[in-house]
mmCIF file of C-alpha atoms and ligand atoms in Angstrom:
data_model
loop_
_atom_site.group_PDB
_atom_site.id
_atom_site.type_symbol
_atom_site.label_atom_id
_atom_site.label_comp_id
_atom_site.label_asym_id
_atom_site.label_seq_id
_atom_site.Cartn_x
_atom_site.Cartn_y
_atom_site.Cartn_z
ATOM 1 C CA UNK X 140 0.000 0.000 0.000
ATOM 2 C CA UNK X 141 1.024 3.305 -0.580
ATOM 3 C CA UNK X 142 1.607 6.445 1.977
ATOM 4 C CA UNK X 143 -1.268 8.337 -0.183
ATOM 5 C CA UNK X 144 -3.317 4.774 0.541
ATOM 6 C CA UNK X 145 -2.570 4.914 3.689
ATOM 7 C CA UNK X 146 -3.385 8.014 4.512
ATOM 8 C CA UNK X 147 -6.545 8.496 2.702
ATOM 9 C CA UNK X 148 -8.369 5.501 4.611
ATOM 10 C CA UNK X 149 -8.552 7.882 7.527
ATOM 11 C CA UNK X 150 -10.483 10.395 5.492
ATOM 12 C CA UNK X 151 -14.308 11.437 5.575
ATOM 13 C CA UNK X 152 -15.266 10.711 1.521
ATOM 14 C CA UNK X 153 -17.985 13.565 2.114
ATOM 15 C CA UNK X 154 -15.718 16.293 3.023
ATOM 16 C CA UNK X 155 -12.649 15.478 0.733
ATOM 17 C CA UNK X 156 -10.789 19.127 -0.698
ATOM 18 C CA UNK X 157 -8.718 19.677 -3.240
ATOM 19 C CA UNK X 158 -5.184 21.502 -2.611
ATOM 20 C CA UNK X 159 -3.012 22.954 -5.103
ATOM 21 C CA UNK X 160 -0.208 25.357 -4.831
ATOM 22 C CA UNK X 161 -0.429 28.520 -6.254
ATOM 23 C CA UNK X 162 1.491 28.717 -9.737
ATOM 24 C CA UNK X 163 1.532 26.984 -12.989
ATOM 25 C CA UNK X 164 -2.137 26.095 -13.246
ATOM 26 C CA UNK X 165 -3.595 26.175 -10.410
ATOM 27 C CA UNK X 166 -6.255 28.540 -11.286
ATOM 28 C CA UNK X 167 -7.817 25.729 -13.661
ATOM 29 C CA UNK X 168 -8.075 23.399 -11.340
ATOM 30 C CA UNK X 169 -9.661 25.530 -8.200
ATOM 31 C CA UNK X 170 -11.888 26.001 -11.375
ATOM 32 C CA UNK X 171 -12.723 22.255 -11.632
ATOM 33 C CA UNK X 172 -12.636 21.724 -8.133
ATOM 34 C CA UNK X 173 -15.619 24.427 -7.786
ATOM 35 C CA UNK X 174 -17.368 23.146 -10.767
ATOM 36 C CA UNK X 175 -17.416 19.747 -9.403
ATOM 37 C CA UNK X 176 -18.759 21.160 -5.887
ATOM 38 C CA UNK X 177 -15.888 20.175 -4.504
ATOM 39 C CA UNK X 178 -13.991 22.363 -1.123
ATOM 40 C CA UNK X 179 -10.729 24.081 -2.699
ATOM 41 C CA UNK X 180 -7.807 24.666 -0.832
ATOM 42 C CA UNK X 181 -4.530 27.192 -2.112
ATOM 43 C CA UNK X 182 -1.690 26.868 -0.795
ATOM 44 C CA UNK X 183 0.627 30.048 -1.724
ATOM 45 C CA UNK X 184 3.320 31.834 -1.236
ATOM 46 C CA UNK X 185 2.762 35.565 0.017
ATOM 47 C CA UNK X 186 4.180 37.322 -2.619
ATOM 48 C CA UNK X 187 2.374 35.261 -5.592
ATOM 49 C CA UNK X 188 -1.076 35.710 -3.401
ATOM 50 C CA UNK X 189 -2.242 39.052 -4.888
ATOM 51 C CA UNK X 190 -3.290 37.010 -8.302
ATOM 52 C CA UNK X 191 -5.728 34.370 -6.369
ATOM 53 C CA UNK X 192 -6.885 37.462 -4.261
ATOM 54 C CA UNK X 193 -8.461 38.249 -7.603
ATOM 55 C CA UNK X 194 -10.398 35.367 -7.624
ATOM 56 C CA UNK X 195 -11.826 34.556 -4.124
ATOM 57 C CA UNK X 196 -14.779 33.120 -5.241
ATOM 58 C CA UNK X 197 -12.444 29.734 -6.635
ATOM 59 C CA UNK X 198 -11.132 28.686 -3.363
ATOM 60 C CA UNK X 199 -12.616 27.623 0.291
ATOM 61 C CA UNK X 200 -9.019 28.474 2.217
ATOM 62 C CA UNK X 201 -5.945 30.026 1.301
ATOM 63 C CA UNK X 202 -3.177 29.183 2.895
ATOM 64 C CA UNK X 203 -0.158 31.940 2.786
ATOM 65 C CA UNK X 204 3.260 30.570 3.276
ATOM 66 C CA UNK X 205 6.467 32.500 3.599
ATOM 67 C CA UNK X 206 7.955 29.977 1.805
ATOM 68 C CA UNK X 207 7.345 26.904 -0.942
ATOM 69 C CA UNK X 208 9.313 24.835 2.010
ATOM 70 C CA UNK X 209 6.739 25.026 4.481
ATOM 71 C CA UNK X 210 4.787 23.621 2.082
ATOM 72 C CA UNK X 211 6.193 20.164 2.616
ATOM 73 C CA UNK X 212 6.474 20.758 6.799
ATOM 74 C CA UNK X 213 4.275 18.810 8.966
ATOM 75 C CA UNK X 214 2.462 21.622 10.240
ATOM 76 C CA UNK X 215 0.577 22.328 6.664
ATOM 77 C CA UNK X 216 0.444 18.326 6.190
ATOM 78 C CA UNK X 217 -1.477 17.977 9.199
ATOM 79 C CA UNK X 218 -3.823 20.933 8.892
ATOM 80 C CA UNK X 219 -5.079 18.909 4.960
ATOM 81 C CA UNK X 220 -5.250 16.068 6.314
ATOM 82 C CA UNK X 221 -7.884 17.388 8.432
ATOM 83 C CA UNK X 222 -9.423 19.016 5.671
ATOM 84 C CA UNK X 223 -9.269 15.536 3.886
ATOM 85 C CA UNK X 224 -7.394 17.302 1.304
ATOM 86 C CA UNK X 225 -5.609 15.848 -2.088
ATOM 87 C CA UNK X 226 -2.938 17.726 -2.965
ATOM 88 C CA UNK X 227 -2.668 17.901 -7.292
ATOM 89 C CA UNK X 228 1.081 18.113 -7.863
ATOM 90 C CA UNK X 229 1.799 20.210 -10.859
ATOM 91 C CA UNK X 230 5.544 21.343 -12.197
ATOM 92 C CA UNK X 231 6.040 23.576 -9.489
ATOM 93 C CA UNK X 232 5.711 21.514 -6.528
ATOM 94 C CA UNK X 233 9.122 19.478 -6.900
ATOM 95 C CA UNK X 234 10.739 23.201 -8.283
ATOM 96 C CA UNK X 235 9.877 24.570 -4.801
ATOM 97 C CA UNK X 236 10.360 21.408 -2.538
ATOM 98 C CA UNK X 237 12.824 19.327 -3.988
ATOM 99 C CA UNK X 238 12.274 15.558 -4.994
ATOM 100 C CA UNK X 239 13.388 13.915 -1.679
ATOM 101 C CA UNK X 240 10.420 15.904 0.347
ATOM 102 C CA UNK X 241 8.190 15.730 -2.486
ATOM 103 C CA UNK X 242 8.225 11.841 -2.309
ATOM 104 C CA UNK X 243 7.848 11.453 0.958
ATOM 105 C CA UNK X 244 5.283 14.433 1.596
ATOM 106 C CA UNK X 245 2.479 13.201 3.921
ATOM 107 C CA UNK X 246 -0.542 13.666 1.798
ATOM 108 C CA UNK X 247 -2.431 11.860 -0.602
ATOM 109 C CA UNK X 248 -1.433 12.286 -4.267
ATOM 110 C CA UNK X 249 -3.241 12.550 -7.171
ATOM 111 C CA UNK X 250 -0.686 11.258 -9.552
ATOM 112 C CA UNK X 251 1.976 8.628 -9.126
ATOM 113 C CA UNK X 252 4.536 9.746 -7.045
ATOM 114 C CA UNK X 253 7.840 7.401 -7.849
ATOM 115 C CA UNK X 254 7.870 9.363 -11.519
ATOM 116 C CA UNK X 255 9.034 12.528 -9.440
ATOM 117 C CA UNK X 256 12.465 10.762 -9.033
ATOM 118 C CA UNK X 257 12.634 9.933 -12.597
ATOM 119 C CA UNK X 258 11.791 13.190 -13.948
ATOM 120 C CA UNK X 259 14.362 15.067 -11.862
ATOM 121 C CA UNK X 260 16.779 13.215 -14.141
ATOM 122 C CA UNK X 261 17.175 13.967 -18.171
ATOM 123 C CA UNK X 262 18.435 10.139 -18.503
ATOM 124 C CA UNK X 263 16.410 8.413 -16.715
ATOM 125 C CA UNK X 264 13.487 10.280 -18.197
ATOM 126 C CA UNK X 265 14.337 9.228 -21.426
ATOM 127 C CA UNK X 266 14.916 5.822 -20.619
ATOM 128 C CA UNK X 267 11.671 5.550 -19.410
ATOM 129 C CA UNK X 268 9.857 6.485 -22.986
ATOM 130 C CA UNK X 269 12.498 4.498 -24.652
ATOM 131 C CA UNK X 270 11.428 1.465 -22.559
ATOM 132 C CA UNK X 271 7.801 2.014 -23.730
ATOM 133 C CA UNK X 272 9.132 1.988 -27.420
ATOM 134 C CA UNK X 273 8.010 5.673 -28.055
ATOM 135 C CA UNK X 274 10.314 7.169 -30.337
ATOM 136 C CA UNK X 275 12.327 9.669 -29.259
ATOM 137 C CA UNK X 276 14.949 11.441 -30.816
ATOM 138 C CA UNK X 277 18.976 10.179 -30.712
ATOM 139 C CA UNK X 278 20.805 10.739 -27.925
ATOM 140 C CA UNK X 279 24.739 11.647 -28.161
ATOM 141 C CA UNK X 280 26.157 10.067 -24.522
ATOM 142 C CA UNK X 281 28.869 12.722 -24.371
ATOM 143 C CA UNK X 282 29.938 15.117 -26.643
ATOM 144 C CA UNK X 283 32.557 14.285 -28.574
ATOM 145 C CA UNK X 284 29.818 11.761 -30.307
ATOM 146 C CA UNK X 285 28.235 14.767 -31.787
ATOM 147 C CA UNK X 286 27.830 14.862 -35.796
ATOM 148 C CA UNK X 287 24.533 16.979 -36.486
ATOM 149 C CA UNK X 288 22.635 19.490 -35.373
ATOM 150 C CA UNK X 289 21.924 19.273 -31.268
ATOM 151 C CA UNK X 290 20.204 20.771 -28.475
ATOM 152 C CA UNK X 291 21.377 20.819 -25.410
ATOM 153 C CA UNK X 292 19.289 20.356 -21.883
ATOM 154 C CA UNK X 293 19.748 20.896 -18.076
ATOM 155 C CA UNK X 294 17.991 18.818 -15.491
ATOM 156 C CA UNK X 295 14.818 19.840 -13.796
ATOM 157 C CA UNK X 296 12.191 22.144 -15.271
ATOM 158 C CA UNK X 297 13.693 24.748 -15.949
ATOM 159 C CA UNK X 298 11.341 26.382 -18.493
ATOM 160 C CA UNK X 299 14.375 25.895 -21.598
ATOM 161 C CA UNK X 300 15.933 28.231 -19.548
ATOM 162 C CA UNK X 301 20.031 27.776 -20.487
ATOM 163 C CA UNK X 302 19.734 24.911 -23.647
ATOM 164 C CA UNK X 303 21.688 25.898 -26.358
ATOM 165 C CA UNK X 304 21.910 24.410 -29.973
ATOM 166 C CA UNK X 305 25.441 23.359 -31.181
ATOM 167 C CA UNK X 306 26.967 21.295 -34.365
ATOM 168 C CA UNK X 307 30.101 20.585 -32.815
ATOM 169 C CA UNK X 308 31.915 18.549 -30.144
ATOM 170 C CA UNK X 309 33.832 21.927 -29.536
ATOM 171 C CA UNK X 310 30.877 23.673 -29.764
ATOM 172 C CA UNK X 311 28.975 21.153 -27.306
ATOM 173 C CA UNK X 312 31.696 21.747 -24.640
ATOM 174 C CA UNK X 313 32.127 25.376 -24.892
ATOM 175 C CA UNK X 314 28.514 25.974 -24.349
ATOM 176 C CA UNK X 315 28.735 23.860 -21.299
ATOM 177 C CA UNK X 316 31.935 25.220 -19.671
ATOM 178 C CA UNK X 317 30.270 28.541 -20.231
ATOM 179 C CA UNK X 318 27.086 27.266 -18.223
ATOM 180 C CA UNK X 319 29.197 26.134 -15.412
ATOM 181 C CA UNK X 320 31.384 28.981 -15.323
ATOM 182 C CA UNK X 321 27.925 31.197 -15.225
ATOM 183 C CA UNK X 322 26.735 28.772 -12.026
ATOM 184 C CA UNK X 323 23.862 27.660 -14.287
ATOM 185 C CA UNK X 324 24.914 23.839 -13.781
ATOM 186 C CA UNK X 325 27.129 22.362 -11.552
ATOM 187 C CA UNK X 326 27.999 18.700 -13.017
ATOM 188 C CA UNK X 327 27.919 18.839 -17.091
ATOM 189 C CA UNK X 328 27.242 15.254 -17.103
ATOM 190 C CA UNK X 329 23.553 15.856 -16.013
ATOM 191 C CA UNK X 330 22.684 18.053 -19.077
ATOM 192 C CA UNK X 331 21.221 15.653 -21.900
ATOM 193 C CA UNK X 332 22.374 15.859 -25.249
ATOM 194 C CA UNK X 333 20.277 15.279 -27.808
ATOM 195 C CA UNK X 334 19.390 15.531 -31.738
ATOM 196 C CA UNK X 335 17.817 18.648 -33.076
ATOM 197 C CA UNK X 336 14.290 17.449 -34.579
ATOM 198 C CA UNK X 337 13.517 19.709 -37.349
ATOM 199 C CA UNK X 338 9.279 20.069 -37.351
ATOM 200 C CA UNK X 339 7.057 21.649 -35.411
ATOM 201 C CA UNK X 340 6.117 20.531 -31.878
ATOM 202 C CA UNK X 341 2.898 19.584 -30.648
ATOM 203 C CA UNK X 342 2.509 18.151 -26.559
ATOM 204 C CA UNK X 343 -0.270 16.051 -25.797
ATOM 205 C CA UNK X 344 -2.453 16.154 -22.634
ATOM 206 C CA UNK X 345 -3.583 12.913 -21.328
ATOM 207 C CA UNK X 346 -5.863 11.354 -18.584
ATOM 208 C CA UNK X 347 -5.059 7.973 -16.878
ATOM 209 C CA UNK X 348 -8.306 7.700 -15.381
ATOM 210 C CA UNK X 349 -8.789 4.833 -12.619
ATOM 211 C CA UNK X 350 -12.107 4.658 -12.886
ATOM 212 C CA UNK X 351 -13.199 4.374 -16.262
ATOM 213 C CA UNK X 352 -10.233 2.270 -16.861
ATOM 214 C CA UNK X 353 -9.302 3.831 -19.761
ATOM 215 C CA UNK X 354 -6.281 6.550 -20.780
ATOM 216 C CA UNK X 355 -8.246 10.055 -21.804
ATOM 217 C CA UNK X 356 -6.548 11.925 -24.894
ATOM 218 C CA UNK X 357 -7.552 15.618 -23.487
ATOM 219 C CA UNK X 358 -6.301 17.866 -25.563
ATOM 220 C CA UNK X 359 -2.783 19.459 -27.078
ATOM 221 C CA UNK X 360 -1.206 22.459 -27.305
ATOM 222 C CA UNK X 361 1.697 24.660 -28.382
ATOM 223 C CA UNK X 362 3.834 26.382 -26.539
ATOM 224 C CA UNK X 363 5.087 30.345 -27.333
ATOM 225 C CA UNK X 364 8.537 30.191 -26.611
ATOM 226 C CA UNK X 365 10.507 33.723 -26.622
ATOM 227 C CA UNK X 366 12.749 34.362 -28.416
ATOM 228 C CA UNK X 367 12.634 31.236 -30.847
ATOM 229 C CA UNK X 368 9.051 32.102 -31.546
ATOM 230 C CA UNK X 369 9.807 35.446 -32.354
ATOM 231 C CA UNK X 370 12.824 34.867 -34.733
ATOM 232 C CA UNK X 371 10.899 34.472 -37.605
ATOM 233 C CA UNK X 372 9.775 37.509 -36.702
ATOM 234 C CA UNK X 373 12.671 38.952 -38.383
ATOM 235 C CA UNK X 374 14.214 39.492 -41.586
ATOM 236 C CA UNK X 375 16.890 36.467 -41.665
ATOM 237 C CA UNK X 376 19.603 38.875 -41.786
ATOM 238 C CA UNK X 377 19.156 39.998 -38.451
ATOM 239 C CA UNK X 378 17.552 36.337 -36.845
ATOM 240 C CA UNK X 379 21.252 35.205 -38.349
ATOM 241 C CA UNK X 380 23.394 36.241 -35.437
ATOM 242 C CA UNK X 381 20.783 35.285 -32.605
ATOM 243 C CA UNK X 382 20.687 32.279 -30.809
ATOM 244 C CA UNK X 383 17.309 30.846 -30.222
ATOM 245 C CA UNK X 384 16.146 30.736 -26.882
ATOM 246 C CA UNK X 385 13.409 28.500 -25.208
ATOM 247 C CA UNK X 386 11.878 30.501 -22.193
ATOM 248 C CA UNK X 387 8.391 29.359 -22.314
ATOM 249 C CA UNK X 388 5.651 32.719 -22.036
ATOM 250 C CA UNK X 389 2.484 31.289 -23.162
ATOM 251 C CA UNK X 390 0.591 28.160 -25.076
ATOM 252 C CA UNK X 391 -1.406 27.907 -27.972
ATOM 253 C CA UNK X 392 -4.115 25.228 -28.361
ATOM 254 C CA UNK X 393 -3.415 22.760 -30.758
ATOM 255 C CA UNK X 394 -5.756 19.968 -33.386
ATOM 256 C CA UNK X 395 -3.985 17.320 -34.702
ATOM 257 C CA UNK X 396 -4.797 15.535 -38.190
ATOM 258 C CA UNK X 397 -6.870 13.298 -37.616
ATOM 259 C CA UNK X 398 -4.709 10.620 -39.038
ATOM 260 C CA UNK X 399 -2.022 11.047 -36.421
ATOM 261 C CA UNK X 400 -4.738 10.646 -33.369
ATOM 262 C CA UNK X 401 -4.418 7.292 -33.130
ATOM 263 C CA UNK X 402 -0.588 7.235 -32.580
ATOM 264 C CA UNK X 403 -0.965 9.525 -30.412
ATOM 265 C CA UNK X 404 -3.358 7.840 -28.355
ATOM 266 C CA UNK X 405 -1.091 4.390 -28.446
ATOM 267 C CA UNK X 406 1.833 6.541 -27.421
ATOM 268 C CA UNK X 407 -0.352 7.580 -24.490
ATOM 269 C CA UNK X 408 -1.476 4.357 -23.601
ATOM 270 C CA UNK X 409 2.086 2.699 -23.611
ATOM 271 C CA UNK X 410 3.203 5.468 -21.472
ATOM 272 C CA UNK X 411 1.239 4.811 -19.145
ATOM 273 C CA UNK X 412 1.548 0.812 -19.517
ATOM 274 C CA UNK X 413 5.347 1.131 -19.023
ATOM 275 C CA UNK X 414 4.996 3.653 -15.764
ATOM 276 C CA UNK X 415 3.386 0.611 -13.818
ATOM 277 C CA UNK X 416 6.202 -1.678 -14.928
ATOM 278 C CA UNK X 417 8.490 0.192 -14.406
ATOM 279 C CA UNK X 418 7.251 1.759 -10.997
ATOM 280 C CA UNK X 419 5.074 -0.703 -9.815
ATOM 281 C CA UNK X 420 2.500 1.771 -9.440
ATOM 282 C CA UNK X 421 -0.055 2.492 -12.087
ATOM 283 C CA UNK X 422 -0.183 5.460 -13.781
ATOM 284 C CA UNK X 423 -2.837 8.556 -12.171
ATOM 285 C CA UNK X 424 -4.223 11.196 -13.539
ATOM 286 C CA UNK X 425 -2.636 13.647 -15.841
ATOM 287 C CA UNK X 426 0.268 13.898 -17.286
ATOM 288 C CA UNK X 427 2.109 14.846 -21.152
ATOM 289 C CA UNK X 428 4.169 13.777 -24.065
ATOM 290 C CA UNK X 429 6.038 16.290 -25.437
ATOM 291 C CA UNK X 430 7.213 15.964 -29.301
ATOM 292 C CA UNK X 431 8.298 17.377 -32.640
ATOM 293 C CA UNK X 432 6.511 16.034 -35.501
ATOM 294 C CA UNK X 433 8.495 15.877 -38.951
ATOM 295 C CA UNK X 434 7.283 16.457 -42.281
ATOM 296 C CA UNK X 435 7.326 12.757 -42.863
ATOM 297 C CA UNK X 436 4.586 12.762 -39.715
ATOM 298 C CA UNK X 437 6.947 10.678 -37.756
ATOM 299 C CA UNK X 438 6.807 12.029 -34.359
ATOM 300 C CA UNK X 439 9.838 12.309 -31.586
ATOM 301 C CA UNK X 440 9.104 12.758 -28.073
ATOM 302 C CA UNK X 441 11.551 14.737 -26.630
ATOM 303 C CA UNK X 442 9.941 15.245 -23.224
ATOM 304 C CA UNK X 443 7.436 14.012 -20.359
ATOM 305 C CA UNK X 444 5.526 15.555 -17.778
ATOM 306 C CA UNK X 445 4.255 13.036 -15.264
ATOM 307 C CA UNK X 446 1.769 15.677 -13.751
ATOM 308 C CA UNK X 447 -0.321 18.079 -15.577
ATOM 309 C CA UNK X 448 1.205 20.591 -18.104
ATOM 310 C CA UNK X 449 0.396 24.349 -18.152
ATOM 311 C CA UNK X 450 -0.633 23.556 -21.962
ATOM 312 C CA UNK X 451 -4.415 22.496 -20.817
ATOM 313 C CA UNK X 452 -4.553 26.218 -19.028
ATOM 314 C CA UNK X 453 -5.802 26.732 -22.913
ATOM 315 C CA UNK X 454 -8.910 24.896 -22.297
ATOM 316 C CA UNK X 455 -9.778 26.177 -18.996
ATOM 317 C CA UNK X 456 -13.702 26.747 -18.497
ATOM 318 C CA UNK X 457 -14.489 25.915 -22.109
ATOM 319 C CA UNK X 458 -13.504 22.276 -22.458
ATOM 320 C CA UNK X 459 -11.314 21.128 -25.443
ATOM 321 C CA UNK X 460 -12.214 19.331 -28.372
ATOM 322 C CA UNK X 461 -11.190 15.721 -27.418
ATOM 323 C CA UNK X 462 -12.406 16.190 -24.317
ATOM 324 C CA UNK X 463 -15.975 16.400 -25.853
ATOM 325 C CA UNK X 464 -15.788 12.927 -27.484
ATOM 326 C CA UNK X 465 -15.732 11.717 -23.974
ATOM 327 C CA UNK X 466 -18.001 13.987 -22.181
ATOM 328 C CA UNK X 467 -19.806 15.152 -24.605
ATOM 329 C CA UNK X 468 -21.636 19.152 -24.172
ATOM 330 C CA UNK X 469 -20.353 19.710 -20.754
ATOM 331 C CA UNK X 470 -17.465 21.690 -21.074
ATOM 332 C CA UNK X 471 -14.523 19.319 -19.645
ATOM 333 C CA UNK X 472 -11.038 20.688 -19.187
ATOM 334 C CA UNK X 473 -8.098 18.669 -17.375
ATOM 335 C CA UNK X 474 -8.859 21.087 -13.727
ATOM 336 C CA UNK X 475 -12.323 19.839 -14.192
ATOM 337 C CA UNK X 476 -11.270 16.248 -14.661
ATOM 338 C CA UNK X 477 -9.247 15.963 -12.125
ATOM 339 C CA UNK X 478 -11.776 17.241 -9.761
ATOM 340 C CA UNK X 479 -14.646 15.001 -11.755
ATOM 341 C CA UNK X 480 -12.446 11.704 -11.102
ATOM 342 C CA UNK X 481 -11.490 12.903 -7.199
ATOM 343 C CA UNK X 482 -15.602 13.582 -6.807
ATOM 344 C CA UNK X 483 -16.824 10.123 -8.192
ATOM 345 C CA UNK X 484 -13.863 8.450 -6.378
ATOM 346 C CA UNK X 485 -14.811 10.011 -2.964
ATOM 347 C CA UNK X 486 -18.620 8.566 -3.806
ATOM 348 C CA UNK X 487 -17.729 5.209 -4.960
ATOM 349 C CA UNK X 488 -15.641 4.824 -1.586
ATOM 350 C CA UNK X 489 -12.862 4.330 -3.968
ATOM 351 C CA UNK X 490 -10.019 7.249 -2.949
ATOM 352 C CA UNK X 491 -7.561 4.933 -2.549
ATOM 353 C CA UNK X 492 -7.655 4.079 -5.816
ATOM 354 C CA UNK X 493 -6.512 7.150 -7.198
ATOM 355 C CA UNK X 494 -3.708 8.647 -5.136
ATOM 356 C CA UNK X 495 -0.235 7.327 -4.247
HETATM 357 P P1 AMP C 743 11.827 21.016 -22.998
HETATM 358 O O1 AMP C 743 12.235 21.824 -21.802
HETATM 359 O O2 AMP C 743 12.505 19.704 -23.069
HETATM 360 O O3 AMP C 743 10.335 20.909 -23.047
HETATM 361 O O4 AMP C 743 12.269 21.796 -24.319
HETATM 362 C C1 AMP C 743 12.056 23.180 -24.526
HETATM 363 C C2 AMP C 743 11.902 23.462 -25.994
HETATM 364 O O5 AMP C 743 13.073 23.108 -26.715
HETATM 365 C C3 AMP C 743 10.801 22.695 -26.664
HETATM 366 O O6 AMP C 743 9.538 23.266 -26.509
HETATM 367 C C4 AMP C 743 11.224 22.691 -28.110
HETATM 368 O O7 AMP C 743 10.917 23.913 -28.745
HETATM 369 C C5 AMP C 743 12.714 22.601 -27.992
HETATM 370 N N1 AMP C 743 13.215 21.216 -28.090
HETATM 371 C C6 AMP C 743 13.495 20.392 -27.063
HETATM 372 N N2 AMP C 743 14.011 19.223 -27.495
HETATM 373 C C7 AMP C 743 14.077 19.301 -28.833
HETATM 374 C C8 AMP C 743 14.549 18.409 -29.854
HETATM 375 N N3 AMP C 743 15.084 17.217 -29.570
HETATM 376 N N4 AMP C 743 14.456 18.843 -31.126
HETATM 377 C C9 AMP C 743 13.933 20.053 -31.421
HETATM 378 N N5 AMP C 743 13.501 20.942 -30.509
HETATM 379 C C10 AMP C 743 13.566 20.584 -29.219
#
């Protein structure tokens, strides 16, 4: 049993809250938790609180920290436990608490909680969607392997804050003295090296619902990354001397062909398949594969999230497309689904079922 499993058998199924803290998307899902009648709880740090002050209406309790450490003490643990609170992780929560206190935080989950671990590290991350036979694109182990076009990652989310593309071994090295020299990284070894996919990305927003057995494709989305995005922007004679950045300011929903669903959905599926091998806990609730597709339609997954991605803040309140082939009318977004999946759980006396 797990310490989520554990936990939540000592909760009242009528009162259960939902607790998120207060960044990435965590307006979307005190959203869902409201629209599913559900008690919202924020958890946020004083100086981010004046944006959820604007929306009072979307949350039963705020909590105001001084810091995203207290967030993992004992003291706040304790007080959501009481409130029979499930804390939704999102990309923020190991930023601000670190992967060692996110794992062993004492609150239910709603996600699987051994993929923190993993996605703290670029290698084992990749491992992981190589092991479900997703295709991803090559990886160069160090860099005097380099013979193409690469890009060049750190560890953690870091928002392509400090990757840098390179053709060279000497180029691949130089770029990642300069990071160390700058303090960006500390051990080169951690950054990930790996081949430039030429295309144009698309990330996918899934569902591993419990419940309904079944892996949900949500929705997908773009992101607007400055100042790649704005490059283009500019007459090539000026874009020429500019290196392309990858700060992430914004997302853009996102169809697919119809032709490429499918794969998509497979993609999804294994994901989620290989999780529960691999961590001996099934996969929960949202999470994202991130990918280039070429003009040959092969896609490359370049990236996971194991939680939920700001991307879906694009369908917030008015439901995406795919989510409408499920649900049909009723605007669903993933906020709403989380909050849909923790509500039916809580009834059908089955909360253990979806935490960790
Ligand atoms: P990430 O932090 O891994 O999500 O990557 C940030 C951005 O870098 C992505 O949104 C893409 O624009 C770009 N990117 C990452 N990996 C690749 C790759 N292998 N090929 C092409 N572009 C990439």
């Amino acid at each position: 049993m797990t310490l989520g499993q554990r936990l939540v058998k000592d909760y009242d199924a009528e009162r259960v809250s939902i607790a998120v803290p207060g960044s990435h998307s965590a307006l979307q899902i005190l959203l869902g938790a409201k629209t599913e009648g559900l008690r919202a709880i924020l958890l946020v740090r004083r100086d981010l609180a004046p944006l959820y002050q604007r929306y009072p209406h979307l949350y039963d309790e705020a909590i105001v920290l001084d810091s995203w450490a207290e967030l993992a003490s004992e003291r706040i643990a304790s007080r959501l436990r009481r409130e029979n609170a499930v804390l939704v992780p999102h990309a923020g929560l190991v930023e601000y608490v670190g992967v060692e206190r996110a794992e062993r935080l004492q609150l239910p989950i709603h996600g699987n909680r051994l993929l923190f671990r993993i996605e703290a590290d670029q290698h084992a991350k990749m491992r992981l969607l190589e092991e479900a036979g997703i295709p991803t694109p090559r990886r160069y182990p160090s860099p005097r392997d380099v013979d193409g076009l690469v890009i060049v990652k750190l560890p953690g989310a870091k928002g392509g804050r400090g990757y840098f593309l390179a053709s060279t071994p000497e180029g691949v090295e130089e770029g990642l003295r300069r990071l160390v020299e700058q303090g960006v990284i500390d051990d080169p070894s951690k950054a990930i090296i790996q081949e430039y996919v030429v295309g144009v990305p698309a990330y996918y927003h899934y569902y591993a619902s419990r419940l309904y057995s079944r892996v949900e494709l949500l929705g997908a989305d773009i992101r607007y990354e400055s100042n790649v995005d704005g490059l283009r922007r500019l007459p090539p004679r000026y874009a020429e001397s500019l290196e392309p950045s990858f700060v992430v300011v914004g997302n853009l929903p996102l169809v697919m062909r119809e032709r490429l669903l499918l794969k998509i959905i497979e993609y999804g599926e294994r994901f989620a398949r290989t999780v529960e091998e691999v961590t001996g806990m099934p996969m929960i609730g949202p999470y994202s594969l991130e990918s280039i597709v070429r003009d040959d339609l092969e896609i490359r997954v370049f990236e996971f999230s194991g939680r939920i991605v700001a991307g879906t803040n694009v369908y917030m309140g008015v439901g995406s497309p795919y989510a409408s082939l499920y649900w049909g009318t009723e605007p669903m977004w993933m906020g709403r689904r989380i909050a849909r999946e923790i509500r039916e759980a809580a009834e059908k006396g089955r909360l253990a079922d979806i935490v960790t």
